[in-house]
Amino acid sequence: MTFEQSLDRLDAIVGQLQRDDVPLDEALRLFEEGVGRVREAAQALTRAETQ
Amino acid sequence: MSGDVGASPDEAIGVGQVAQAARDVVEGAFPRLWVRGEVMGLKQYPSGHWYFTLKDAEGALSCVVWSAKAKRRTIPAAPDEGMEIAALGRLTVYPAKGQLQFSVEALEAAGEGLWRKQFEEARRRLEADCLLDPARKRSLPRVPRTVAVVTSAQGAAVRDVIAVARRRAPQVQLVVVNCLVQGDDAPASLVAALDRVARWGGADVVIVGRGGGSKDDLWAFNDEGVARAVAACPVPIISAVGHETDVSLTDLVADLRAPTPSAAAEAAVPVWTDLEADVRAHAQALRRALAQKAARARQRFAATTRQVQLAAQRVVERRRARLEAAGGRLEALSPLATLGRGYAVAQATDGTALTSAKAFRDGLDFSLVLRDGRVRATARDVIVTPATGTP
């Protein structure tokens, strides 16, 4: 997944979490995925910086 | 001759005999002498013999020049009608005509007039053949390998040229082509030497000349044939006739006129150490130019690299800001944020949240997710609170 795709996915996750009707376990799953995406994107940025 | 001969009609002698006797008397009575007068009625015959009369107010004298072409050194040009000249010769009698005759060996006009005339005539002929055209002048090679010196091997000129050339550049080869530079045979000798140099073809420059001398010593360099041989030289040629003031015919047709043989050597042979210094200076300038170019290229490369780095950094920073904003929003929505306030979430082993007591059975393994970790637990005494209606 590219950096841009990670960010887009992150935005989508944030949008879903903002909705009230998300079940808690779904929210937890989304949140965990979001954290994973943030880590991925941060790593991509670090790689770009060191190049 | 006896006293009686010719004393009476009976003793009369033949015309030829008396004419020859008169010639003997005349030739015996007059030594070689200079005679002055005006030239009248000059006739030049294809045989090369000239006839004219020398006159002044009181008298006239028949003159003859035998083989005038062979006397170019003493009779440079034919005198003009009426020209006041001095003629060197012997007085004689021409028996066939019984005529007094002056056999001329040399002619001189006032102010070297005949020499000037010969020079001007030859100059005009050379000019008519375009041999004096400035466009014909070739430039000397900057660094000749071989210089031919056409002059007398015994003269001062060759010593001067050798001395100057050795001092300036011993690397340049000198070839001395020996020839006569004065006397009756000098023109033919010079022409032959120049011809030899031309046919040899090994010289890059030719110096032709001699040291200083009298007008008479230098006359060979005013010879039209010599001038034409100089003009025909296949490589650049320097004329160096040792006199500062007068110009010779060879000076006019040569590619360069040098005032002296030494000056000719200076013109033909470069100073070797100057050449070396020149080459070194050029090499240095080249290296400097190259280094400057490299330095400029490096500077430009560094500047460009810096710009690319800055641009890349800005791109990364913009994205990092965007990522941080998204990360911040995610954090704010964290369902776990509540845990910080002391709440816990019960999770089944498959990760689903257990949000109702009904989801529990006695002995069910589950996890309690807290602010700072999780606790494995087993359910006991599941008590479902009966519904009491909507709160």
mmCIF file of C-alpha atoms in Angstrom, chain B residues 63-315:
data_model
loop_
_atom_site.group_PDB
_atom_site.id
_atom_site.type_symbol
_atom_site.label_atom_id
_atom_site.label_comp_id
_atom_site.label_asym_id
_atom_site.label_seq_id
_atom_site.Cartn_x
_atom_site.Cartn_y
_atom_site.Cartn_z
ATOM 1 C CA CYS B 63 81.915 52.932 -79.930
ATOM 2 C CA VAL B 64 81.278 49.198 -79.886
ATOM 3 C CA VAL B 65 80.319 46.860 -77.041
ATOM 4 C CA TRP B 66 81.112 43.240 -77.822
ATOM 5 C CA SER B 67 78.709 40.735 -76.186
ATOM 6 C CA ALA B 68 76.961 43.302 -74.020
ATOM 7 C CA LYS B 69 75.003 40.582 -72.105
ATOM 8 C CA ALA B 70 78.236 39.098 -70.823
ATOM 9 C CA LYS B 71 79.193 42.505 -69.408
ATOM 10 C CA ARG B 72 76.103 42.979 -67.232
ATOM 11 C CA ARG B 73 78.264 43.548 -64.219
ATOM 12 C CA THR B 74 80.038 46.545 -65.768
ATOM 13 C CA ILE B 75 77.292 47.563 -68.178
ATOM 14 C CA PRO B 76 74.090 47.093 -66.172
ATOM 15 C CA ALA B 77 71.742 48.639 -68.750
ATOM 16 C CA ALA B 78 71.705 50.251 -72.124
ATOM 17 C CA PRO B 79 72.149 54.034 -71.891
ATOM 18 C CA ASP B 80 69.393 56.343 -73.114
ATOM 19 C CA GLU B 81 69.771 58.561 -76.148
ATOM 20 C CA GLY B 82 71.566 61.753 -75.168
ATOM 21 C CA MET B 83 72.621 60.367 -71.776
ATOM 22 C CA GLU B 84 75.897 61.752 -70.449
ATOM 23 C CA ILE B 85 78.129 58.772 -69.697
ATOM 24 C CA ALA B 86 81.692 57.751 -69.084
ATOM 25 C CA ALA B 87 82.940 54.737 -71.039
ATOM 26 C CA LEU B 88 85.968 52.619 -70.159
ATOM 27 C CA GLY B 89 87.672 51.011 -73.130
ATOM 28 C CA ARG B 90 90.474 50.760 -75.613
ATOM 29 C CA LEU B 91 90.952 52.931 -78.682
ATOM 30 C CA THR B 92 91.554 50.972 -81.861
ATOM 31 C CA VAL B 93 91.146 51.107 -85.624
ATOM 32 C CA TYR B 94 88.647 48.913 -87.471
ATOM 33 C CA PRO B 95 90.735 48.000 -90.555
ATOM 34 C CA ALA B 96 87.804 46.920 -92.762
ATOM 35 C CA LYS B 97 86.377 50.444 -92.574
ATOM 36 C CA GLY B 98 89.530 52.343 -91.762
ATOM 37 C CA GLN B 99 87.632 53.813 -88.877
ATOM 38 C CA LEU B 100 88.702 54.869 -85.416
ATOM 39 C CA GLN B 101 86.732 52.771 -82.923
ATOM 40 C CA PHE B 102 86.384 52.687 -79.131
ATOM 41 C CA SER B 103 85.879 49.160 -77.739
ATOM 42 C CA VAL B 104 83.855 49.663 -74.564
ATOM 43 C CA GLU B 105 84.204 47.424 -71.463
ATOM 44 C CA ALA B 106 82.306 49.448 -68.865
ATOM 45 C CA LEU B 107 79.757 52.242 -68.768
ATOM 46 C CA GLU B 108 78.891 54.577 -65.956
ATOM 47 C CA ALA B 109 76.286 57.289 -65.866
ATOM 48 C CA ALA B 110 76.123 60.143 -63.375
ATOM 49 C CA GLY B 111 74.550 59.186 -60.028
ATOM 50 C CA GLU B 112 74.606 55.455 -60.804
ATOM 51 C CA GLY B 113 71.997 56.200 -63.454
ATOM 52 C CA LEU B 114 72.586 52.969 -65.365
ATOM 53 C CA TRP B 115 72.243 50.853 -62.244
ATOM 54 C CA ARG B 116 69.006 52.634 -61.384
ATOM 55 C CA LYS B 117 67.815 52.080 -64.911
ATOM 56 C CA GLN B 118 68.677 48.371 -64.834
ATOM 57 C CA PHE B 119 66.973 48.048 -61.453
ATOM 58 C CA GLU B 120 63.842 49.852 -62.604
ATOM 59 C CA GLU B 121 63.598 47.852 -65.832
ATOM 60 C CA ALA B 122 63.995 44.542 -64.019
ATOM 61 C CA ARG B 123 61.544 45.684 -61.315
ATOM 62 C CA ARG B 124 58.953 46.515 -63.962
ATOM 63 C CA ARG B 125 59.347 43.117 -65.590
ATOM 64 C CA LEU B 126 59.006 41.338 -62.231
ATOM 65 C CA GLU B 127 55.954 43.443 -61.450
ATOM 66 C CA ALA B 128 54.405 42.609 -64.823
ATOM 67 C CA ASP B 129 54.758 38.930 -63.871
ATOM 68 C CA CYS B 130 52.992 39.658 -60.532
ATOM 69 C CA LEU B 131 56.085 38.637 -58.577
ATOM 70 C CA LEU B 132 55.907 41.777 -56.408
ATOM 71 C CA ASP B 133 52.276 41.198 -55.371
ATOM 72 C CA PRO B 134 52.043 41.567 -51.558
ATOM 73 C CA ALA B 135 49.539 38.685 -51.597
ATOM 74 C CA ARG B 136 52.370 36.377 -52.661
ATOM 75 C CA LYS B 137 54.212 36.966 -49.389
ATOM 76 C CA ARG B 138 54.046 33.843 -47.250
ATOM 77 C CA SER B 139 54.420 33.922 -43.484
ATOM 78 C CA LEU B 140 57.331 32.096 -41.938
ATOM 79 C CA PRO B 141 56.695 28.839 -40.053
ATOM 80 C CA ARG B 142 56.660 29.423 -36.302
ATOM 81 C CA VAL B 143 58.969 26.509 -35.594
ATOM 82 C CA PRO B 144 61.068 25.418 -38.586
ATOM 83 C CA ARG B 145 62.879 22.079 -38.397
ATOM 84 C CA THR B 146 65.405 22.918 -41.091
ATOM 85 C CA VAL B 147 66.673 26.285 -42.335
ATOM 86 C CA ALA B 148 68.690 26.419 -45.564
ATOM 87 C CA VAL B 149 71.261 29.213 -45.804
ATOM 88 C CA VAL B 150 72.196 30.098 -49.375
ATOM 89 C CA THR B 151 75.396 32.124 -49.193
ATOM 90 C CA SER B 152 79.170 31.830 -49.375
ATOM 91 C CA ALA B 153 80.538 29.246 -46.926
ATOM 92 C CA GLN B 154 83.513 31.572 -46.441
ATOM 93 C CA GLY B 155 81.534 34.747 -45.785
ATOM 94 C CA ALA B 156 80.692 36.622 -42.605
ATOM 95 C CA ALA B 157 76.978 36.079 -43.257
ATOM 96 C CA VAL B 158 77.080 32.323 -42.671
ATOM 97 C CA ARG B 159 79.012 32.775 -39.397
ATOM 98 C CA ASP B 160 76.460 35.332 -38.161
ATOM 99 C CA VAL B 161 73.499 33.126 -39.075
ATOM 100 C CA ILE B 162 75.015 30.068 -37.390
ATOM 101 C CA ALA B 163 75.874 32.033 -34.229
ATOM 102 C CA VAL B 164 72.378 33.530 -33.912
ATOM 103 C CA ALA B 165 70.575 30.262 -34.709
ATOM 104 C CA ARG B 166 72.695 28.220 -32.235
ATOM 105 C CA ARG B 167 72.033 30.742 -29.490
ATOM 106 C CA ARG B 168 68.256 30.803 -30.102
ATOM 107 C CA ALA B 169 67.479 27.176 -30.894
ATOM 108 C CA PRO B 170 70.180 24.508 -31.302
ATOM 109 C CA GLN B 171 67.298 22.114 -32.102
ATOM 110 C CA VAL B 172 66.754 23.796 -35.487
ATOM 111 C CA GLN B 173 68.878 22.207 -38.212
ATOM 112 C CA LEU B 174 70.930 24.522 -40.451
ATOM 113 C CA VAL B 175 71.948 23.505 -43.961
ATOM 114 C CA VAL B 176 74.500 25.782 -45.637
ATOM 115 C CA VAL B 177 74.259 25.784 -49.429
ATOM 116 C CA ASN B 178 77.550 27.202 -50.595
ATOM 117 C CA CYS B 179 77.615 29.532 -53.596
ATOM 118 C CA LEU B 180 79.399 32.575 -54.974
ATOM 119 C CA VAL B 181 77.911 35.874 -53.820
ATOM 120 C CA GLN B 182 80.129 38.267 -55.775
ATOM 121 C CA GLY B 183 81.960 38.323 -59.060
ATOM 122 C CA ASP B 184 80.857 37.616 -62.615
ATOM 123 C CA ASP B 185 79.731 34.057 -61.834
ATOM 124 C CA ALA B 186 77.735 34.959 -58.714
ATOM 125 C CA PRO B 187 74.279 35.192 -60.382
ATOM 126 C CA ALA B 188 74.541 31.779 -62.036
ATOM 127 C CA SER B 189 75.936 30.264 -58.832
ATOM 128 C CA LEU B 190 73.099 31.775 -56.723
ATOM 129 C CA VAL B 191 70.456 30.566 -59.175
ATOM 130 C CA ALA B 192 71.961 27.050 -59.167
ATOM 131 C CA ALA B 193 72.076 26.983 -55.338
ATOM 132 C CA LEU B 194 68.451 28.173 -55.017
ATOM 133 C CA ASP B 195 67.434 25.572 -57.568
ATOM 134 C CA ARG B 196 69.205 22.875 -55.561
ATOM 135 C CA VAL B 197 67.359 23.903 -52.386
ATOM 136 C CA ALA B 198 64.038 23.853 -54.243
ATOM 137 C CA ARG B 199 64.620 20.388 -55.699
ATOM 138 C CA TRP B 200 65.883 19.012 -52.373
ATOM 139 C CA GLY B 201 62.650 20.082 -50.631
ATOM 140 C CA GLY B 202 63.963 19.502 -47.096
ATOM 141 C CA ALA B 203 64.031 23.102 -45.930
ATOM 142 C CA ASP B 204 61.151 24.826 -44.101
ATOM 143 C CA VAL B 205 62.677 28.281 -44.558
ATOM 144 C CA VAL B 206 65.458 29.610 -46.800
ATOM 145 C CA ILE B 207 67.777 32.522 -46.058
ATOM 146 C CA VAL B 208 69.564 33.944 -49.096
ATOM 147 C CA GLY B 209 72.055 36.778 -48.738
ATOM 148 C CA ARG B 210 75.482 37.994 -47.836
ATOM 149 C CA GLY B 211 77.210 40.456 -45.552
ATOM 150 C CA GLY B 212 77.623 44.139 -46.321
ATOM 151 C CA GLY B 213 79.759 45.357 -49.179
ATOM 152 C CA SER B 214 80.137 47.926 -51.882
ATOM 153 C CA LYS B 215 77.557 48.490 -54.572
ATOM 154 C CA ASP B 216 79.651 46.343 -56.833
ATOM 155 C CA ASP B 217 79.842 43.515 -54.263
ATOM 156 C CA LEU B 218 76.055 43.387 -53.936
ATOM 157 C CA TRP B 219 75.147 43.605 -57.615
ATOM 158 C CA ALA B 220 74.360 39.863 -57.941
ATOM 159 C CA PHE B 221 71.318 40.402 -55.702
ATOM 160 C CA ASN B 222 69.985 42.901 -58.244
ATOM 161 C CA ASP B 223 70.234 40.340 -60.997
ATOM 162 C CA GLU B 224 66.851 39.618 -62.507
ATOM 163 C CA GLY B 225 67.579 35.901 -62.863
ATOM 164 C CA VAL B 226 68.508 35.627 -59.179
ATOM 165 C CA ALA B 227 65.356 37.556 -58.234
ATOM 166 C CA ARG B 228 63.240 35.147 -60.280
ATOM 167 C CA ALA B 229 64.919 32.154 -58.613
ATOM 168 C CA VAL B 230 64.111 33.691 -55.205
ATOM 169 C CA ALA B 231 60.505 34.255 -56.275
ATOM 170 C CA ALA B 232 60.277 30.618 -57.408
ATOM 171 C CA CYS B 233 61.392 29.266 -54.012
ATOM 172 C CA PRO B 234 58.773 26.670 -52.930
ATOM 173 C CA VAL B 235 59.128 27.524 -49.213
ATOM 174 C CA PRO B 236 59.196 30.920 -47.441
ATOM 175 C CA ILE B 237 62.446 32.734 -48.195
ATOM 176 C CA ILE B 238 64.173 35.638 -46.468
ATOM 177 C CA SER B 239 66.421 38.008 -48.411
ATOM 178 C CA ALA B 240 69.268 39.340 -46.278
ATOM 179 C CA VAL B 241 71.686 41.483 -48.239
ATOM 180 C CA GLY B 242 73.953 43.268 -45.790
ATOM 181 C CA HIS B 243 72.926 46.842 -46.296
ATOM 182 C CA GLU B 244 70.387 48.903 -44.460
ATOM 183 C CA THR B 245 69.562 51.623 -46.952
ATOM 184 C CA ASP B 246 69.261 50.247 -50.461
ATOM 185 C CA VAL B 247 66.716 47.654 -51.434
ATOM 186 C CA SER B 248 67.836 44.869 -53.737
ATOM 187 C CA LEU B 249 65.676 43.036 -56.254
ATOM 188 C CA THR B 250 65.810 39.873 -54.115
ATOM 189 C CA ASP B 251 64.438 41.949 -51.194
ATOM 190 C CA LEU B 252 61.411 42.829 -53.318
ATOM 191 C CA VAL B 253 60.487 39.279 -54.302
ATOM 192 C CA ALA B 254 61.383 37.487 -51.053
ATOM 193 C CA ASP B 255 58.694 36.744 -48.460
ATOM 194 C CA LEU B 256 60.640 38.784 -45.913
ATOM 195 C CA ARG B 257 63.407 41.349 -46.207
ATOM 196 C CA ALA B 258 65.936 41.315 -43.378
ATOM 197 C CA PRO B 259 68.437 44.176 -43.027
ATOM 198 C CA THR B 260 71.283 41.767 -42.167
ATOM 199 C CA PRO B 261 71.926 37.990 -42.146
ATOM 200 C CA SER B 262 71.762 38.082 -38.311
ATOM 201 C CA ALA B 263 68.319 39.670 -38.476
ATOM 202 C CA ALA B 264 67.269 36.989 -40.979
ATOM 203 C CA ALA B 265 68.359 34.268 -38.539
ATOM 204 C CA GLU B 266 66.370 35.984 -35.780
ATOM 205 C CA ALA B 267 63.297 36.053 -38.005
ATOM 206 C CA ALA B 268 63.666 32.416 -39.067
ATOM 207 C CA VAL B 269 64.668 30.766 -35.800
ATOM 208 C CA PRO B 270 62.527 31.148 -32.667
ATOM 209 C CA VAL B 271 64.011 31.377 -29.161
ATOM 210 C CA TRP B 272 63.512 27.803 -27.955
ATOM 211 C CA THR B 273 63.150 28.683 -24.280
ATOM 212 C CA ASP B 274 60.422 31.196 -25.214
ATOM 213 C CA LEU B 275 58.573 28.435 -27.070
ATOM 214 C CA GLU B 276 58.870 26.132 -24.078
ATOM 215 C CA ALA B 277 57.628 28.848 -21.741
ATOM 216 C CA ASP B 278 54.760 29.506 -24.130
ATOM 217 C CA VAL B 279 53.771 25.844 -24.191
ATOM 218 C CA ARG B 280 53.962 25.678 -20.400
ATOM 219 C CA ALA B 281 51.818 28.824 -20.084
ATOM 220 C CA HIS B 282 49.226 27.359 -22.433
ATOM 221 C CA ALA B 283 49.175 24.056 -20.558
ATOM 222 C CA GLN B 284 48.721 25.920 -17.290
ATOM 223 C CA ALA B 285 45.926 28.071 -18.698
ATOM 224 C CA LEU B 286 44.239 24.907 -19.957
ATOM 225 C CA ARG B 287 44.485 23.233 -16.571
ATOM 226 C CA ARG B 288 43.162 26.372 -14.862
ATOM 227 C CA ALA B 289 40.235 26.639 -17.254
ATOM 228 C CA LEU B 290 39.425 22.979 -16.728
ATOM 229 C CA ALA B 291 39.597 23.293 -12.936
ATOM 230 C CA GLN B 292 37.346 26.366 -13.045
ATOM 231 C CA LYS B 293 34.833 24.547 -15.177
ATOM 232 C CA ALA B 294 34.853 21.560 -12.820
ATOM 233 C CA ALA B 295 34.459 23.831 -9.792
ATOM 234 C CA ARG B 296 31.514 25.633 -11.389
ATOM 235 C CA ALA B 297 29.890 22.318 -12.297
ATOM 236 C CA ARG B 298 30.395 21.040 -8.753
ATOM 237 C CA GLN B 299 28.863 24.217 -7.316
ATOM 238 C CA ARG B 300 25.901 23.953 -9.588
ATOM 239 C CA PHE B 301 25.480 20.281 -8.763
ATOM 240 C CA ALA B 302 25.632 21.035 -5.039
ATOM 241 C CA ALA B 303 23.055 23.822 -5.384
ATOM 242 C CA THR B 304 20.729 21.596 -7.397
ATOM 243 C CA THR B 305 21.140 18.725 -4.959
ATOM 244 C CA ARG B 306 20.332 21.073 -2.081
ATOM 245 C CA GLN B 307 17.217 22.285 -3.888
ATOM 246 C CA VAL B 308 16.074 18.725 -4.559
ATOM 247 C CA GLN B 309 16.714 17.839 -0.926
ATOM 248 C CA LEU B 310 14.754 20.876 0.261
ATOM 249 C CA ALA B 311 11.876 20.072 -2.091
ATOM 250 C CA ALA B 312 11.855 16.426 -1.009
ATOM 251 C CA GLN B 313 12.012 17.501 2.621
ATOM 252 C CA ARG B 314 9.050 19.866 2.122
ATOM 253 C CA VAL B 315 7.074 17.036 0.508
#
